[in-house]
Coordinates of C-alpha atoms and ligand atoms in Angstrom, one line a residue:
M1 CA 79.7 96.2 114.5
V2 CA 80.9 96.7 111.0
I3 CA 79.6 99.5 108.7
G4 CA 79.6 98.6 105.1
A5 CA 79.5 95.4 103.0
G6 CA 82.0 96.2 100.3
V7 CA 85.5 94.8 99.8
A8 CA 86.6 95.7 103.4
G9 CA 83.3 95.2 105.2
L10 CA 82.8 91.6 103.9
Y11 CA 86.3 90.6 104.9
Q12 CA 86.1 92.4 108.3
L13 CA 82.8 90.5 109.0
H14 CA 84.5 87.3 108.1
R15 CA 87.5 88.0 110.3
M16 CA 85.5 88.9 113.3
R17 CA 83.4 85.8 113.0
E18 CA 86.5 83.7 112.7
M19 CA 87.7 85.3 115.9
G20 CA 84.5 84.1 117.6
M21 CA 83.2 87.7 118.1
S22 CA 79.5 88.5 118.0
V23 CA 79.4 90.7 115.0
R24 CA 76.9 92.2 112.6
A25 CA 77.4 94.4 109.5
Y26 CA 75.1 97.2 108.3
E27 CA 74.9 98.2 104.7
A28 CA 73.0 101.1 103.1
G29 CA 72.6 99.2 99.8
S30 CA 70.3 96.2 99.2
G31 CA 73.2 94.0 98.3
V32 CA 76.9 93.5 98.9
G33 CA 79.6 95.1 96.8
G34 CA 80.2 98.7 98.1
T35 CA 81.7 100.5 95.2
W36 CA 80.6 97.7 92.9
Y37 CA 77.1 97.9 94.2
W38 CA 76.6 101.7 93.7
N39 CA 78.7 102.4 90.6
R40 CA 76.7 100.6 88.0
Y41 CA 77.2 103.3 85.4
P42 CA 77.9 102.2 81.8
G43 CA 81.5 101.2 81.4
C44 CA 82.4 100.9 85.1
R45 CA 85.4 98.5 85.6
F46 CA 88.6 98.5 87.6
D47 CA 92.1 99.3 86.5
S48 CA 93.9 96.7 88.7
Q49 CA 94.3 93.4 86.9
A50 CA 91.9 90.6 88.0
E51 CA 94.8 88.5 89.3
I52 CA 95.5 91.1 92.0
Y53 CA 92.1 92.6 92.6
Q54 CA 91.5 89.7 94.9
Y55 CA 91.0 88.4 98.4
W56 CA 94.1 86.6 99.6
F57 CA 92.8 84.7 102.7
S58 CA 91.6 81.7 100.7
E59 CA 93.5 80.1 97.9
E60 CA 90.4 78.0 97.1
L61 CA 88.3 81.0 96.6
Y62 CA 90.9 82.6 94.4
K63 CA 91.1 79.5 92.2
S64 CA 87.5 78.8 92.0
W65 CA 86.5 82.2 90.6
Q66 CA 87.0 82.6 86.9
P67 CA 87.4 86.2 85.7
S68 CA 86.5 86.7 82.1
E69 CA 89.1 89.2 81.3
R70 CA 92.1 91.2 82.7
F71 CA 90.0 94.2 83.8
P72 CA 86.4 92.9 84.4
A73 CA 83.5 95.3 84.3
Q74 CA 81.2 96.2 87.3
P75 CA 78.6 93.5 86.8
E76 CA 81.2 90.7 87.0
T77 CA 82.9 92.3 90.1
E78 CA 79.5 92.6 91.8
K79 CA 78.9 88.9 91.0
W80 CA 82.3 88.0 92.4
M81 CA 81.5 89.9 95.7
N82 CA 78.3 88.0 95.9
Y83 CA 80.1 84.8 95.2
V84 CA 82.5 85.5 98.1
A85 CA 79.7 86.5 100.5
D86 CA 77.7 83.4 99.6
N87 CA 80.7 81.1 99.8
L88 CA 81.4 82.4 103.4
D89 CA 77.7 82.6 104.2
L90 CA 78.1 86.2 105.2
K91 CA 74.7 87.6 104.2
K92 CA 72.9 86.2 107.2
D93 CA 75.0 88.6 109.4
I94 CA 74.4 91.7 107.2
Q95 CA 71.5 94.0 107.7
F96 CA 70.9 95.6 104.2
N97 CA 69.0 98.8 103.3
T98 CA 70.2 100.4 106.5
R99 CA 72.1 103.6 106.5
I100 CA 74.0 104.6 109.7
K101 CA 73.1 108.1 110.9
S102 CA 75.1 108.6 114.1
A103 CA 77.6 106.9 116.3
H104 CA 78.2 108.3 119.8
Y105 CA 80.8 107.1 122.3
N106 CA 79.7 106.7 125.9
E107 CA 82.7 107.4 128.2
N108 CA 80.9 105.8 131.1
T109 CA 80.3 102.5 129.5
D110 CA 83.2 102.6 126.9
R111 CA 80.7 101.6 124.2
W112 CA 79.3 103.1 121.1
L113 CA 75.6 103.8 120.6
V114 CA 74.9 103.7 116.9
T115 CA 71.7 104.9 115.3
T116 CA 70.3 104.0 111.9
D117 CA 68.2 106.2 109.6
D118 CA 65.2 104.2 110.7
G119 CA 65.8 105.0 114.4
E120 CA 67.2 101.6 115.3
K121 CA 69.8 101.8 118.0
I122 CA 72.8 99.4 118.2
D123 CA 75.0 99.2 121.2
T124 CA 78.5 97.9 120.4
Q125 CA 82.0 97.8 122.0
F126 CA 83.9 97.9 118.8
L127 CA 82.8 99.9 115.8
I128 CA 84.6 99.2 112.5
A129 CA 83.9 101.7 109.7
C130 CA 84.4 100.1 106.3
C131 CA 82.5 102.9 104.5
G132 CA 84.7 103.2 101.5
M133 CA 87.1 105.8 100.2
L134 CA 85.1 107.0 97.3
S135 CA 81.5 106.5 98.5
A136 CA 80.2 109.9 99.3
P137 CA 79.1 111.1 95.9
L138 CA 78.9 114.9 95.2
V139 CA 75.3 114.8 94.2
N140 CA 74.2 118.3 94.5
R141 CA 76.9 119.9 92.6
F142 CA 75.0 122.7 90.7
P143 CA 72.2 125.1 91.5
G144 CA 68.9 124.3 89.8
Q145 CA 69.4 120.6 89.5
S146 CA 65.9 119.8 90.7
S147 CA 64.4 122.1 88.0
F148 CA 65.7 119.9 85.2
K149 CA 62.9 118.4 83.1
G150 CA 64.9 115.4 82.0
E151 CA 66.7 112.7 83.9
I152 CA 69.8 113.5 86.0
H153 CA 72.0 110.9 87.5
H154 CA 75.3 110.8 89.5
T155 CA 77.4 107.9 88.4
G156 CA 77.9 106.8 91.9
L157 CA 74.2 106.3 92.4
W158 CA 73.3 104.8 89.1
P159 CA 69.9 103.2 88.9
K160 CA 69.8 99.4 89.1
E161 CA 67.3 99.3 86.2
G162 CA 69.8 101.3 84.0
V163 CA 69.1 104.5 82.0
D164 CA 67.9 104.4 78.5
L165 CA 70.3 106.6 76.5
K166 CA 69.6 105.3 73.0
G167 CA 69.2 108.2 70.6
K168 CA 69.0 110.7 73.4
K169 CA 70.7 114.1 73.8
V170 CA 73.1 113.4 76.7
A171 CA 75.4 115.7 78.7
V172 CA 78.3 114.3 80.6
I173 CA 79.9 116.6 83.2
G174 CA 83.3 115.5 84.4
T175 CA 86.2 113.8 82.7
G176 CA 87.9 112.0 85.5
A177 CA 88.3 108.2 85.6
T178 CA 84.5 107.8 85.8
G179 CA 83.5 110.3 83.1
I180 CA 86.0 108.7 80.7
Q181 CA 84.5 105.3 81.2
V182 CA 81.0 106.6 80.7
I183 CA 81.8 108.7 77.7
Q184 CA 83.6 105.9 75.7
T185 CA 80.9 103.4 76.6
I186 CA 77.8 105.4 75.7
A187 CA 79.2 107.1 72.6
P188 CA 77.9 104.5 70.1
D189 CA 74.4 104.7 71.5
V190 CA 73.5 108.3 72.2
G191 CA 71.8 110.5 69.7
S192 CA 74.3 113.3 70.6
M193 CA 76.6 114.1 73.5
K194 CA 77.9 117.3 75.0
I195 CA 80.9 116.7 77.2
F196 CA 81.7 119.4 79.7
V197 CA 85.4 119.4 80.1
R198 CA 87.3 121.5 82.7
T199 CA 90.4 119.6 83.7
P200 CA 91.6 116.9 81.3
E201 CA 93.5 113.7 82.3
Y202 CA 96.5 112.0 80.9
V203 CA 95.1 108.7 79.6
I204 CA 96.6 105.3 78.7
P205 CA 94.8 102.8 76.4
M206 CA 93.8 99.7 78.3
K207 CA 94.7 96.2 77.0
N208 CA 92.1 93.9 78.2
P209 CA 92.6 90.3 77.0
K210 CA 90.1 87.6 77.8
Y211 CA 91.1 85.2 80.5
T212 CA 90.6 81.5 79.7
K213 CA 90.5 78.7 82.2
E214 CA 94.1 77.9 81.3
I215 CA 95.3 81.5 81.8
W216 CA 93.5 81.6 85.2
A217 CA 95.0 78.3 86.2
E218 CA 98.4 79.9 85.5
W219 CA 97.6 82.8 87.8
G220 CA 96.3 80.3 90.4
D221 CA 99.7 78.6 90.4
K222 CA 101.2 82.0 91.3
F223 CA 98.8 82.6 94.2
H224 CA 101.3 82.6 97.0
D225 CA 103.9 84.7 95.1
L226 CA 101.3 87.3 94.2
K227 CA 99.9 87.3 97.7
K228 CA 103.3 88.1 99.1
R229 CA 104.3 90.5 96.3
V230 CA 101.3 92.9 96.5
K231 CA 102.2 93.7 100.1
E232 CA 105.7 94.7 99.2
T233 CA 105.3 97.0 96.2
F234 CA 104.8 100.8 96.1
A235 CA 101.1 100.7 95.1
G236 CA 99.9 97.2 96.1
F237 CA 100.1 95.9 92.5
D238 CA 102.3 93.0 91.3
Y239 CA 104.5 95.5 89.4
D240 CA 106.8 98.0 91.0
F241 CA 109.3 100.7 90.0
E242 CA 111.9 98.7 88.1
A243 CA 113.8 101.1 85.8
P244 CA 117.3 102.1 86.6
P245 CA 117.8 105.6 88.1
W246 CA 116.5 108.3 85.7
N247 CA 119.8 110.1 85.4
D248 CA 121.7 106.9 84.6
L249 CA 119.9 106.7 81.3
N250 CA 119.7 108.9 78.2
K251 CA 116.4 110.0 76.7
E252 CA 116.3 107.2 74.1
E253 CA 116.8 104.6 76.8
R254 CA 114.1 106.1 79.0
T255 CA 111.7 106.3 76.0
E256 CA 112.3 102.6 75.3
I257 CA 111.2 101.8 78.9
L258 CA 108.2 104.0 78.6
E259 CA 107.2 102.5 75.3
K260 CA 107.4 99.0 76.8
H261 CA 105.1 99.9 79.7
W262 CA 102.8 101.9 77.4
N263 CA 102.3 98.8 75.4
D264 CA 101.4 96.8 78.5
G265 CA 98.1 98.7 78.5
S266 CA 98.0 98.8 82.3
L267 CA 98.9 101.3 85.0
S268 CA 102.5 100.1 85.0
L269 CA 103.6 103.1 83.0
W270 CA 102.7 105.1 86.1
L271 CA 103.5 102.8 88.9
A272 CA 106.3 100.6 87.6
T273 CA 108.7 102.9 85.6
F274 CA 110.4 105.8 87.2
P275 CA 109.6 107.0 90.8
E276 CA 111.3 110.2 89.8
I277 CA 108.1 111.3 88.0
F278 CA 106.7 111.9 91.5
F279 CA 109.6 114.1 92.7
E280 CA 111.5 115.7 89.9
E281 CA 110.2 118.4 87.6
D282 CA 112.4 117.3 84.6
A283 CA 111.4 113.7 84.8
S284 CA 107.7 114.7 85.2
Q285 CA 107.9 116.9 82.2
E286 CA 109.6 114.3 80.0
V287 CA 107.1 111.5 80.8
S288 CA 104.2 113.9 80.6
E289 CA 105.4 114.9 77.1
F290 CA 105.7 111.3 76.1
V291 CA 102.0 110.7 77.0
R292 CA 100.9 114.1 75.4
K293 CA 102.5 113.1 72.1
K294 CA 100.5 109.8 72.1
M295 CA 97.4 111.8 72.9
R296 CA 97.9 114.4 70.2
A297 CA 98.3 111.8 67.5
R298 CA 94.9 110.2 68.5
L299 CA 93.3 113.6 68.3
N300 CA 94.7 114.1 64.8
N301 CA 96.7 117.0 66.2
D302 CA 93.5 119.1 66.1
P303 CA 94.7 122.3 67.9
K304 CA 91.4 123.0 69.6
L305 CA 90.8 119.5 70.9
C306 CA 94.5 119.1 71.9
D307 CA 94.3 122.3 73.9
L308 CA 91.2 121.2 75.7
L309 CA 91.9 117.5 76.2
I310 CA 95.6 117.3 76.9
P311 CA 96.9 118.3 80.3
K312 CA 99.5 121.1 80.4
D313 CA 99.5 122.5 83.8
Y314 CA 100.2 119.4 86.0
G315 CA 102.5 116.4 85.6
F316 CA 101.6 112.9 84.6
G317 CA 100.7 110.8 87.6
T318 CA 100.0 113.6 90.0
H319 CA 96.3 112.9 89.3
R320 CA 94.8 109.4 89.2
V321 CA 95.7 108.1 85.7
P322 CA 92.7 106.5 84.0
L323 CA 93.0 103.5 81.6
E324 CA 90.6 103.9 78.6
N325 CA 89.4 102.4 75.4
K326 CA 89.0 104.8 72.4
Y327 CA 88.0 107.6 74.8
L328 CA 89.8 110.3 72.9
E329 CA 88.4 109.2 69.5
V330 CA 84.9 109.9 70.8
Y331 CA 85.6 113.6 70.5
L332 CA 86.1 113.1 66.7
Q333 CA 82.5 111.9 66.3
D334 CA 80.2 114.3 64.5
N335 CA 77.5 114.0 67.1
V336 CA 79.8 114.9 70.0
E337 CA 80.6 118.4 71.2
A338 CA 83.2 119.2 73.8
V339 CA 82.2 122.2 75.9
N340 CA 85.1 124.1 77.3
C341 CA 84.4 124.8 80.9
R342 CA 87.6 126.7 81.3
E343 CA 86.3 129.3 78.9
A344 CA 82.7 129.3 80.1
G345 CA 81.9 127.3 83.2
I346 CA 78.6 125.7 84.3
E347 CA 76.5 128.4 86.0
E348 CA 73.4 126.3 86.7
I349 CA 71.1 123.6 85.6
V350 CA 67.9 124.9 84.0
P351 CA 64.7 123.0 83.0
D352 CA 66.0 122.4 79.5
G353 CA 69.6 121.7 80.2
I354 CA 72.8 123.3 81.3
K355 CA 73.5 127.0 81.3
T356 CA 77.1 128.1 81.0
T357 CA 78.5 131.5 82.1
D358 CA 78.5 132.7 78.5
G359 CA 74.7 132.7 78.7
K360 CA 74.4 129.7 76.4
I361 CA 71.8 127.0 77.3
H362 CA 72.9 123.5 76.3
E363 CA 69.6 121.6 75.7
V364 CA 69.8 117.9 76.6
D365 CA 67.5 115.0 77.7
V366 CA 69.8 113.4 80.2
I367 CA 72.5 114.8 82.4
I368 CA 75.2 112.5 83.8
L369 CA 77.1 113.8 86.7
A370 CA 80.6 112.3 86.7
V371 CA 81.7 114.9 89.2
G372 CA 83.3 112.7 91.8
F373 CA 83.2 112.2 95.5
D374 CA 84.0 113.7 98.8
A375 CA 86.9 111.3 99.0
G376 CA 88.5 109.7 102.1
S377 CA 86.8 111.7 104.8
G378 CA 83.3 112.1 103.2
A379 CA 81.8 108.8 104.1
L380 CA 82.7 109.2 107.8
S381 CA 81.8 112.9 107.9
R382 CA 78.3 112.2 106.7
I383 CA 77.7 110.1 109.8
D384 CA 77.3 112.1 113.1
I385 CA 80.3 110.5 114.8
R386 CA 81.1 111.8 118.3
G387 CA 83.9 110.6 120.5
R388 CA 85.2 111.7 123.9
K389 CA 83.5 114.8 125.3
G390 CA 81.0 114.8 122.5
Q391 CA 83.7 115.8 120.0
S392 CA 82.4 115.7 116.4
L393 CA 84.6 114.0 113.8
K394 CA 83.0 116.1 111.1
E395 CA 83.7 119.4 112.8
Q396 CA 87.3 118.2 113.7
W397 CA 87.9 117.3 110.0
Q398 CA 86.5 120.6 108.9
N399 CA 89.6 122.1 110.5
E400 CA 92.2 119.5 109.8
I401 CA 92.0 115.9 108.6
K402 CA 94.2 113.7 110.8
T403 CA 94.3 110.0 111.6
A404 CA 96.6 107.5 113.2
M405 CA 97.8 105.7 110.0
G406 CA 94.2 105.7 108.8
L407 CA 93.3 103.1 111.3
Q408 CA 92.0 105.2 114.2
V409 CA 91.5 108.8 115.2
H410 CA 92.6 110.0 118.6
G411 CA 89.6 110.8 120.8
Y412 CA 87.4 108.0 119.3
P413 CA 88.3 104.9 121.2
N414 CA 87.4 101.5 119.8
L415 CA 86.4 103.1 116.5
F416 CA 88.5 101.6 113.7
T417 CA 88.6 102.7 110.1
T418 CA 89.5 101.3 106.7
G419 CA 89.9 103.3 103.5
A420 CA 90.3 106.4 105.7
P421 CA 92.6 109.4 105.1
L422 CA 96.3 109.1 105.6
A423 CA 96.6 105.4 104.8
P424 CA 97.5 104.2 101.3
S425 CA 94.2 104.1 99.3
A426 CA 92.5 104.4 96.0
A427 CA 94.8 107.2 94.9
L428 CA 97.9 105.2 95.2
C429 CA 97.0 101.6 96.0
N430 CA 95.3 98.6 94.6
M431 CA 92.3 98.8 96.9
T432 CA 92.0 95.1 97.7
T433 CA 95.6 95.0 98.9
C434 CA 95.2 98.0 101.3
L435 CA 91.8 97.2 102.6
Q436 CA 92.6 93.6 103.4
H437 CA 95.8 94.7 105.1
Q438 CA 93.9 97.2 107.2
V439 CA 91.3 94.7 108.2
D440 CA 94.0 92.2 109.2
W441 CA 95.7 94.8 111.3
I442 CA 92.5 95.9 113.0
S443 CA 91.5 92.3 113.7
G444 CA 94.9 91.6 115.1
C445 CA 94.8 94.6 117.3
I446 CA 91.4 93.8 118.7
D447 CA 92.5 90.2 119.2
Y448 CA 95.6 91.3 121.1
A449 CA 93.6 93.6 123.4
I450 CA 91.1 90.9 124.2
K451 CA 93.8 88.4 124.9
H452 CA 95.4 90.9 127.3
G453 CA 92.2 91.6 129.1
K454 CA 91.8 95.1 127.7
Q455 CA 88.5 96.7 126.7
V456 CA 89.4 100.0 125.2
I457 CA 91.9 100.8 122.4
E458 CA 92.7 104.4 121.4
A459 CA 95.5 105.9 119.3
S460 CA 97.4 108.4 121.4
Q461 CA 97.6 112.1 120.4
E462 CA 101.4 111.8 120.2
F463 CA 101.2 108.7 117.9
E464 CA 98.7 110.4 115.7
D465 CA 100.7 113.7 115.5
D466 CA 103.9 111.7 114.6
W467 CA 102.1 109.9 111.9
V468 CA 100.6 113.1 110.4
R469 CA 104.1 114.7 110.5
H470 CA 105.6 111.7 108.7
H471 CA 102.8 111.6 106.2
D472 CA 103.2 115.2 105.4
E473 CA 107.0 115.0 105.2
V474 CA 106.8 112.3 102.6
A475 CA 103.9 113.9 100.7
N476 CA 105.5 117.4 100.6
K477 CA 108.5 116.0 98.7
T478 CA 106.3 115.1 95.8
L479 CA 104.7 117.0 93.0
V480 CA 101.3 115.5 93.9
V481 CA 100.7 118.1 96.7
K482 CA 101.2 120.9 94.1
T483 CA 98.3 119.6 92.0
D484 CA 94.6 120.2 92.6
S485 CA 92.3 117.1 92.5
W486 CA 90.4 114.9 95.0
Y487 CA 93.8 113.6 96.1
M488 CA 94.3 116.9 97.9
G489 CA 90.6 117.4 98.8
S490 CA 90.5 120.4 96.5
N491 CA 87.4 119.2 94.7
V492 CA 85.2 120.0 97.8
D493 CA 84.8 123.6 98.8
G494 CA 86.3 124.4 102.2
K495 CA 87.9 121.0 102.6
P496 CA 91.2 121.3 104.4
R497 CA 94.1 120.6 102.1
R498 CA 96.1 117.4 102.8
L499 CA 97.1 114.5 100.6
L500 CA 94.4 111.9 101.5
S501 CA 96.5 108.8 100.6
Y502 CA 99.8 107.9 102.2
I503 CA 102.4 108.1 99.5
G504 CA 105.3 106.5 101.3
G505 CA 104.6 103.2 99.6
V506 CA 102.3 100.3 100.4
G507 CA 105.3 98.1 101.3
N508 CA 106.6 100.6 103.8
Y509 CA 103.2 101.1 105.3
H510 CA 102.9 97.3 105.7
K511 CA 106.2 97.1 107.4
K512 CA 105.3 99.9 109.8
C513 CA 102.0 98.3 110.7
D514 CA 103.6 94.9 111.2
E515 CA 106.2 96.4 113.4
L516 CA 103.5 97.9 115.6
A517 CA 101.8 94.6 115.9
K518 CA 105.0 92.8 116.7
N519 CA 105.8 95.2 119.5
G520 CA 102.4 95.1 121.2
Y521 CA 100.8 98.2 119.4
P522 CA 102.8 101.0 120.9
G523 CA 101.0 104.3 120.3
F524 CA 97.6 102.5 120.6
L525 CA 96.7 102.8 124.3
M526 CA 94.9 99.9 125.8
S527 CA 93.0 99.9 129.1
Ligands
NAP1 P1 87.0 112.9 89.8 O1 88.3 112.3 89.4 O2 87.0 113.8 91.0 O3 86.5 113.7 88.5 C1 85.4 114.6 88.6 C2 85.4 115.3 87.3 O4 84.3 116.2 87.4 C3 86.6 116.2 87.0 O5 86.9 116.2 85.7 C4 86.1 117.6 87.5 O6 86.8 118.6 86.9 C5 84.7 117.5 87.0 N1 83.9 118.6 87.7 C6 83.6 118.7 89.0 N2 82.9 119.8 89.2 C7 82.8 120.4 88.0 C8 82.2 121.6 87.6 N3 81.6 122.4 88.4 N4 82.3 122.0 86.3 C9 83.0 121.2 85.4 N5 83.5 120.0 85.8 C10 83.5 119.6 87.0 O7 85.9 111.8 90.0 P2 85.7 110.4 89.3 O8 86.0 110.5 87.9 O9 84.4 109.8 89.8 O10 86.9 109.5 89.9 C11 87.2 109.5 91.3 C12 88.1 108.3 91.6 O11 87.4 107.1 91.6 C13 89.2 108.1 90.5 O12 90.2 109.0 90.6 C14 89.6 106.6 90.8 O13 90.4 106.5 91.9 C15 88.2 106.0 91.1 N6 87.7 105.4 89.9 C16 88.4 104.3 89.5 C17 88.0 103.8 88.3 C18 88.7 102.6 87.8 O14 89.3 101.8 88.5 N7 88.8 102.5 86.5 C19 86.9 104.3 87.6 C20 86.2 105.4 88.1 C21 86.6 105.9 89.3 P3 87.9 119.4 87.8 O15 89.1 118.4 88.0 O16 88.3 120.6 87.0 O17 87.3 119.8 89.1

């Protein structure tokens, strides 16, 4: 059984079918797409280039799809996922509109009993959770939300029919990657907009050229190279850290490299210049200042706006860096007000709008909650998952979030996970690269067990502990762990602090996984 019909779930279903398994996928939405099904907010698009935000198992599929631009928007990506599902005839094996409520492991039968919201019970030997990394939206963020007279929407649950914002008084809460896309997209249409800013982001202007048939054919010619390349790089992109060591260059030489990547209009400034920005305070400061300078100029050096919208207390790249399109310029519009949540935070939602701690009521017609997700662990914690001895995964993760390479959790035999904590993921990986790799590894592991007459696969405690130790050792060398954001779980009250994504590099992670497979999956006990 597969949970989810997003990027990972679709591929996992395909792989299991190819292996001749009896398999069915269950999806809460009414269609395929996962992230691309739920996040239909204005401006939603990915920041990985179309040529690498791809499935790699079929050259024909790759070549037969024509992306319209370098960074296509949500509607196109949702269409692409439907194209993939239809091409492989996957939908007949997906039960839509079905949310999984619980999954309990039976130690007598070595099987999982899974229950849906509608009370349907499914008995399965292998349970593969492809529930997404950023799929548990923080919906009830503020007291009083239900009292609001107007419309209130979380970006991750955006209505299919859209929301009419034309001429309306709109509030946007949150300025992460999502809020930024929403703000820049709705700015020309709204009557007025109040943007509630607490923590600003370093931003890079996106360059998004159209992709013609000729351009796509050129990418198609590189299919095999790209397929190989994305598995080897630090973040699963086609680019990788390429600059000479930081200290071998003078400031002018470094700036020249930064300028070149800035002009690429992609995430390469972050993921393909100097790895030192993740480790060394000096490098971090210099690159941060490079970006700040660009941002100040766009804000006309307005001291109040610069103070509010340019990060000062954390380094470039220790949060997810968003690409944007004229986002900062929105704040220069006469009908836009930036509300400084650092001076007066949001106290509650009231019938007419948003009340801040200075007693002010900001009256609006529509509130957009771009306040993020319970990342990594949230999707699984929201299901009542119980492993050996009735142990609850949710309770366990309330104390400490641990996994065996993000692929299994000790004590939960035959439960496999993709997009789970402690594997490379959205924070530091092009998601299609990581998810496909995890699906391939899981499929290989199950195939191996079956071929060796084994019924049960479970990561050992020792293997899991070793992985957590290694994960932390790598993470603790970086500046990322010193910064608050969803990367560290600090956006959710009470969530135990740990870097959710493995930061040792996608290439290294792949090597480690491949090594395990080659050696018969040591650390994953089979019986
Ligand atoms: P996020 O990065 O967690 O941002 C949430 C925002 O809401 C932050 O600015 C946060 O401020 C603010 N917020 C939360 N509670 C608040 C409160 N009580 N008062 C004021 N502000 C509050 O979530 P996200 O923007 O949805 O992005 C999550 C991830 O999804 C991204 O990092 C990225 O990996 C992925 N994503 C990708 C794309 C893309 O590919 N282009 C687009 C969208 C999302 P604080 O930081 O101060 O808490």
